[in-house]
Amino acid sequence: MSARWHLAAALALAMSGCTRADLVAIVTTPDGGGTGASGDAGTQDGGGSPDDWEAYCAGRGPPIFVGEAETDAHMCSGRLAEQTFRHALCTCEGLSLGASLDADAFQSSEGAYQPGGAGGDVGVNGALSANDAVSVGGSLRVGGVGGLHLGRAFFVGETLHSSGPLSGSPVSASVLGDARVRGDVSLPAFRVGGVLTVPEGATLGPVAAAAVRREPVDPVTPCACDDAAQVDVAGLIARHAHDNDNAAIGLDAAALEGIEGERSLTLPCGRFHLTRITGTGRATLTIRARTALFIEDIVDLAEGFTVDVQAPGELDLFLGGSVAVAGPLSLGSTATPSRVRVYVAGASVLALSAGSTLAGNLYAPHATLSVSGGAEVFGSVFVRHVEASGPLRLHYDADIRDAGAACSEG
């Protein structure tokens, strides 16, 4: 039998009036042979009545809810996303850049990405040191007492708040809005469109600003990285190992283990659980509805991993272990990155190899994102640390801030 498998949970189209009977997991081989529905791997609990679940599948009804780990309360996954992904880039530690950083924003519901859009905030809990150009279309907030050390051009489209001094020898440095600097400003020239605020006694180099105020500047912590503020990813995964919709579609939780060649999984609306994704081959996950997937352990693949999410689909993906994909990683669509949200509990290095596409919102506050040769991200990144040997370009999809719009109140 061929090592190339295809696993599909058949999905009725959004407005066709699907029922529970339409959602069946089928394993087939390339020659058309089938092994029937995959085994029952969990207790079906769609978080509501059967009528609600079927209405949800048909493209109406309530959104996906995820249980809070330590209570019986539920939170809409869209609301969780809009609270978590507020920046194009947020790092729990300092950020040291050998190449350029460029952050801008667009709104996918309004059309395709166009370079240079206003917005795209950046937050760094430690100090920021840049040897090359830094351009932030939104606000920049730096929490480290070391402040900012700049190399080449520096531009902030909205406001700047630094918990330490501002130093370096950039060819140009400008902030279009207000700037608050908790220390000296030691630049060849600094242009501020609004008010520049520094503490009493701070030294200023050549500055052009609408006004200069001398008053205390409080430190800032832009990224919610302390334990109490973090999303309990591991707790949510543990809860949904039993509270899921696997049985409703006959999905075996081990469906993506031991992959040889290629294997693909298409999921309908609902909340589903997998043990892990492993193998020497490659996996493809296809989403065309509102779906939450909880993966208990590792993702470890030798040839690549593709997560294909197209409207009206949206995916909340929760990963419990380390992520190691030797081949290309393709996550989401650059046309609609706000529809993909990934939450990682592990503390490993997340490496993006050449040919990878990151088009979604990544939350991994314990992990390091390692980018070789530079990267272009559509969406947002919230990590402990970033290692980038080349230019890092981030295009924030502002639609993520309205991801909870479909959430019911109460």
PDB file of N, CA, C and O in Angstrom, residues 298-338:
ATOM      1  N   ILE A 298       3.944  17.368  20.093  1.00  0.00           N
ATOM      2  CA  ILE A 298       4.855  18.018  19.165  1.00  0.00           C
ATOM      3  C   ILE A 298       4.328  18.052  17.737  1.00  0.00           C
ATOM      4  O   ILE A 298       3.447  17.284  17.353  1.00  0.00           O
ATOM      5  N   VAL A 299       4.918  18.961  16.962  1.00  0.00           N
ATOM      6  CA  VAL A 299       4.822  18.935  15.506  1.00  0.00           C
ATOM      7  C   VAL A 299       6.243  18.729  15.008  1.00  0.00           C
ATOM      8  O   VAL A 299       7.103  19.597  15.202  1.00  0.00           O
ATOM      9  N   ASP A 300       6.522  17.576  14.405  1.00  0.00           N
ATOM     10  CA  ASP A 300       7.882  17.231  13.983  1.00  0.00           C
ATOM     11  C   ASP A 300       7.792  16.547  12.626  1.00  0.00           C
ATOM     12  O   ASP A 300       7.443  15.370  12.528  1.00  0.00           O
ATOM     13  N   LEU A 301       8.093  17.306  11.568  1.00  0.00           N
ATOM     14  CA  LEU A 301       7.972  16.806  10.200  1.00  0.00           C
ATOM     15  C   LEU A 301       9.249  17.081   9.422  1.00  0.00           C
ATOM     16  O   LEU A 301       9.861  18.136   9.563  1.00  0.00           O
ATOM     17  N   ALA A 302       9.610  16.128   8.567  1.00  0.00           N
ATOM     18  CA  ALA A 302      10.867  16.250   7.836  1.00  0.00           C
ATOM     19  C   ALA A 302      10.728  17.020   6.532  1.00  0.00           C
ATOM     20  O   ALA A 302      11.678  17.677   6.091  1.00  0.00           O
ATOM     21  N   GLU A 303       9.568  16.946   5.878  1.00  0.00           N
ATOM     22  CA  GLU A 303       9.469  17.502   4.528  1.00  0.00           C
ATOM     23  C   GLU A 303       8.632  18.765   4.419  1.00  0.00           C
ATOM     24  O   GLU A 303       8.628  19.410   3.380  1.00  0.00           O
ATOM     25  N   GLY A 304       7.887  19.134   5.438  1.00  0.00           N
ATOM     26  CA  GLY A 304       7.128  20.374   5.359  1.00  0.00           C
ATOM     27  C   GLY A 304       5.747  20.255   5.958  1.00  0.00           C
ATOM     28  O   GLY A 304       5.221  19.156   6.186  1.00  0.00           O
ATOM     29  N   PHE A 305       5.135  21.413   6.211  1.00  0.00           N
ATOM     30  CA  PHE A 305       3.819  21.472   6.815  1.00  0.00           C
ATOM     31  C   PHE A 305       3.080  22.664   6.212  1.00  0.00           C
ATOM     32  O   PHE A 305       3.585  23.786   6.212  1.00  0.00           O
ATOM     33  N   THR A 306       1.892  22.409   5.670  1.00  0.00           N
ATOM     34  CA  THR A 306       1.069  23.451   5.073  1.00  0.00           C
ATOM     35  C   THR A 306      -0.247  23.560   5.827  1.00  0.00           C
ATOM     36  O   THR A 306      -0.919  22.548   6.040  1.00  0.00           O
ATOM     37  N   VAL A 307      -0.592  24.781   6.230  1.00  0.00           N
ATOM     38  CA  VAL A 307      -1.886  25.057   6.843  1.00  0.00           C
ATOM     39  C   VAL A 307      -2.613  25.999   5.890  1.00  0.00           C
ATOM     40  O   VAL A 307      -2.282  27.175   5.789  1.00  0.00           O
ATOM     41  N   ASP A 308      -3.590  25.468   5.174  1.00  0.00           N
ATOM     42  CA  ASP A 308      -4.295  26.196   4.123  1.00  0.00           C
ATOM     43  C   ASP A 308      -5.651  26.648   4.661  1.00  0.00           C
ATOM     44  O   ASP A 308      -6.548  25.828   4.874  1.00  0.00           O
ATOM     45  N   VAL A 309      -5.793  27.951   4.881  1.00  0.00           N
ATOM     46  CA  VAL A 309      -7.036  28.515   5.404  1.00  0.00           C
ATOM     47  C   VAL A 309      -7.539  29.565   4.425  1.00  0.00           C
ATOM     48  O   VAL A 309      -6.858  30.547   4.150  1.00  0.00           O
ATOM     49  N   GLN A 310      -8.723  29.334   3.881  1.00  0.00           N
ATOM     50  CA  GLN A 310      -9.323  30.255   2.936  1.00  0.00           C
ATOM     51  C   GLN A 310     -10.695  30.674   3.445  1.00  0.00           C
ATOM     52  O   GLN A 310     -11.420  29.875   4.045  1.00  0.00           O
ATOM     53  N   ALA A 311     -11.063  31.942   3.194  1.00  0.00           N
ATOM     54  CA  ALA A 311     -12.378  32.439   3.593  1.00  0.00           C
ATOM     55  C   ALA A 311     -13.467  31.557   2.986  1.00  0.00           C
ATOM     56  O   ALA A 311     -13.332  31.111   1.842  1.00  0.00           O
ATOM     57  N   PRO A 312     -14.529  31.267   3.761  1.00  0.00           N
ATOM     58  CA  PRO A 312     -14.877  31.843   5.064  1.00  0.00           C
ATOM     59  C   PRO A 312     -14.251  31.132   6.252  1.00  0.00           C
ATOM     60  O   PRO A 312     -14.657  31.352   7.394  1.00  0.00           O
ATOM     61  N   GLY A 313     -13.276  30.279   6.003  1.00  0.00           N
ATOM     62  CA  GLY A 313     -12.642  29.550   7.093  1.00  0.00           C
ATOM     63  C   GLY A 313     -11.796  30.433   7.978  1.00  0.00           C
ATOM     64  O   GLY A 313     -11.268  31.463   7.554  1.00  0.00           O
ATOM     65  N   GLU A 314     -11.659  30.027   9.244  1.00  0.00           N
ATOM     66  CA  GLU A 314     -10.721  30.648  10.164  1.00  0.00           C
ATOM     67  C   GLU A 314     -10.291  29.595  11.165  1.00  0.00           C
ATOM     68  O   GLU A 314     -11.057  28.692  11.510  1.00  0.00           O
ATOM     69  N   LEU A 315      -9.043  29.678  11.606  1.00  0.00           N
ATOM     70  CA  LEU A 315      -8.471  28.620  12.437  1.00  0.00           C
ATOM     71  C   LEU A 315      -7.817  29.198  13.669  1.00  0.00           C
ATOM     72  O   LEU A 315      -7.012  30.126  13.594  1.00  0.00           O
ATOM     73  N   ASP A 316      -8.160  28.601  14.828  1.00  0.00           N
ATOM     74  CA  ASP A 316      -7.417  28.819  16.066  1.00  0.00           C
ATOM     75  C   ASP A 316      -6.687  27.517  16.363  1.00  0.00           C
ATOM     76  O   ASP A 316      -7.323  26.488  16.642  1.00  0.00           O
ATOM     77  N   LEU A 317      -5.361  27.551  16.268  1.00  0.00           N
ATOM     78  CA  LEU A 317      -4.528  26.356  16.401  1.00  0.00           C
ATOM     79  C   LEU A 317      -3.718  26.450  17.688  1.00  0.00           C
ATOM     80  O   LEU A 317      -2.950  27.400  17.876  1.00  0.00           O
ATOM     81  N   PHE A 318      -3.876  25.458  18.566  1.00  0.00           N
ATOM     82  CA  PHE A 318      -3.191  25.432  19.856  1.00  0.00           C
ATOM     83  C   PHE A 318      -2.200  24.274  19.854  1.00  0.00           C
ATOM     84  O   PHE A 318      -2.591  23.118  19.664  1.00  0.00           O
ATOM     85  N   LEU A 319      -0.916  24.580  20.075  1.00  0.00           N
ATOM     86  CA  LEU A 319       0.153  23.581  20.011  1.00  0.00           C
ATOM     87  C   LEU A 319       0.781  23.414  21.384  1.00  0.00           C
ATOM     88  O   LEU A 319       1.269  24.376  21.988  1.00  0.00           O
ATOM     89  N   GLY A 320       0.834  22.154  21.864  1.00  0.00           N
ATOM     90  CA  GLY A 320       1.321  21.918  23.216  1.00  0.00           C
ATOM     91  C   GLY A 320       2.805  21.689  23.338  1.00  0.00           C
ATOM     92  O   GLY A 320       3.385  21.917  24.406  1.00  0.00           O
ATOM     93  N   GLY A 321       3.456  21.220  22.275  1.00  0.00           N
ATOM     94  CA  GLY A 321       4.871  20.893  22.365  1.00  0.00           C
ATOM     95  C   GLY A 321       5.723  21.714  21.427  1.00  0.00           C
ATOM     96  O   GLY A 321       5.316  22.767  20.933  1.00  0.00           O
ATOM     97  N   SER A 322       6.920  21.225  21.183  1.00  0.00           N
ATOM     98  CA  SER A 322       7.855  21.922  20.307  1.00  0.00           C
ATOM     99  C   SER A 322       7.411  21.786  18.859  1.00  0.00           C
ATOM    100  O   SER A 322       6.635  20.902  18.491  1.00  0.00           O
ATOM    101  N   VAL A 323       7.915  22.690  18.025  1.00  0.00           N
ATOM    102  CA  VAL A 323       7.596  22.692  16.601  1.00  0.00           C
ATOM    103  C   VAL A 323       8.899  22.608  15.824  1.00  0.00           C
ATOM    104  O   VAL A 323       9.752  23.489  15.941  1.00  0.00           O
ATOM    105  N   ALA A 324       9.069  21.545  15.044  1.00  0.00           N
ATOM    106  CA  ALA A 324      10.267  21.364  14.226  1.00  0.00           C
ATOM    107  C   ALA A 324       9.837  20.900  12.841  1.00  0.00           C
ATOM    108  O   ALA A 324       9.399  19.758  12.676  1.00  0.00           O
ATOM    109  N   VAL A 325       9.950  21.786  11.868  1.00  0.00           N
ATOM    110  CA  VAL A 325       9.594  21.471  10.491  1.00  0.00           C
ATOM    111  C   VAL A 325      10.829  21.711   9.641  1.00  0.00           C
ATOM    112  O   VAL A 325      11.238  22.849   9.422  1.00  0.00           O
ATOM    113  N   ALA A 326      11.452  20.617   9.185  1.00  0.00           N
ATOM    114  CA  ALA A 326      12.700  20.750   8.444  1.00  0.00           C
ATOM    115  C   ALA A 326      12.483  21.380   7.074  1.00  0.00           C
ATOM    116  O   ALA A 326      13.311  22.158   6.600  1.00  0.00           O
ATOM    117  N   GLY A 327      11.387  21.071   6.437  1.00  0.00           N
ATOM    118  CA  GLY A 327      11.086  21.644   5.130  1.00  0.00           C
ATOM    119  C   GLY A 327      10.323  22.944   5.268  1.00  0.00           C
ATOM    120  O   GLY A 327      10.185  23.503   6.363  1.00  0.00           O
ATOM    121  N   PRO A 328       9.783  23.443   4.167  1.00  0.00           N
ATOM    122  CA  PRO A 328       9.048  24.705   4.203  1.00  0.00           C
ATOM    123  C   PRO A 328       7.792  24.621   5.073  1.00  0.00           C
ATOM    124  O   PRO A 328       7.087  23.617   5.082  1.00  0.00           O
ATOM    125  N   LEU A 329       7.539  25.695   5.783  1.00  0.00           N
ATOM    126  CA  LEU A 329       6.320  25.851   6.575  1.00  0.00           C
ATOM    127  C   LEU A 329       5.460  26.912   5.897  1.00  0.00           C
ATOM    128  O   LEU A 329       5.897  28.044   5.699  1.00  0.00           O
ATOM    129  N   SER A 330       4.249  26.528   5.522  1.00  0.00           N
ATOM    130  CA  SER A 330       3.334  27.469   4.883  1.00  0.00           C
ATOM    131  C   SER A 330       2.110  27.607   5.765  1.00  0.00           C
ATOM    132  O   SER A 330       1.339  26.655   5.926  1.00  0.00           O
ATOM    133  N   LEU A 331       1.941  28.777   6.334  1.00  0.00           N
ATOM    134  CA  LEU A 331       0.870  29.005   7.299  1.00  0.00           C
ATOM    135  C   LEU A 331      -0.055  30.102   6.803  1.00  0.00           C
ATOM    136  O   LEU A 331       0.342  31.252   6.683  1.00  0.00           O
ATOM    137  N   GLY A 332      -1.300  29.754   6.476  1.00  0.00           N
ATOM    138  CA  GLY A 332      -2.313  30.739   6.144  1.00  0.00           C
ATOM    139  C   GLY A 332      -2.180  31.331   4.763  1.00  0.00           C
ATOM    140  O   GLY A 332      -1.408  30.881   3.915  1.00  0.00           O
ATOM    141  N   SER A 333      -2.966  32.408   4.552  1.00  0.00           N
ATOM    142  CA  SER A 333      -3.007  33.105   3.269  1.00  0.00           C
ATOM    143  C   SER A 333      -2.592  34.556   3.461  1.00  0.00           C
ATOM    144  O   SER A 333      -3.077  35.224   4.384  1.00  0.00           O
ATOM    145  N   THR A 334      -1.731  35.057   2.594  1.00  0.00           N
ATOM    146  CA  THR A 334      -1.306  36.452   2.691  1.00  0.00           C
ATOM    147  C   THR A 334      -2.460  37.413   2.412  1.00  0.00           C
ATOM    148  O   THR A 334      -2.380  38.592   2.752  1.00  0.00           O
ATOM    149  N   ALA A 335      -3.548  36.905   1.820  1.00  0.00           N
ATOM    150  CA  ALA A 335      -4.697  37.753   1.547  1.00  0.00           C
ATOM    151  C   ALA A 335      -5.556  37.971   2.785  1.00  0.00           C
ATOM    152  O   ALA A 335      -6.203  39.014   2.922  1.00  0.00           O
ATOM    153  N   THR A 336      -5.542  37.003   3.726  1.00  0.00           N
ATOM    154  CA  THR A 336      -6.401  37.095   4.916  1.00  0.00           C
ATOM    155  C   THR A 336      -5.687  36.542   6.147  1.00  0.00           C
ATOM    156  O   THR A 336      -6.151  35.582   6.772  1.00  0.00           O
ATOM    157  N   PRO A 337      -4.575  37.122   6.557  1.00  0.00           N
ATOM    158  CA  PRO A 337      -3.831  36.571   7.692  1.00  0.00           C
ATOM    159  C   PRO A 337      -4.573  36.626   9.019  1.00  0.00           C
ATOM    160  O   PRO A 337      -4.279  35.842   9.926  1.00  0.00           O
ATOM    161  N   SER A 338      -5.537  37.521   9.166  1.00  0.00           N
ATOM    162  CA  SER A 338      -6.264  37.606  10.435  1.00  0.00           C
ATOM    163  C   SER A 338      -7.082  36.351  10.719  1.00  0.00           C
ATOM    164  O   SER A 338      -7.525  36.138  11.854  1.00  0.00           O
TER     165      SER A 338
END
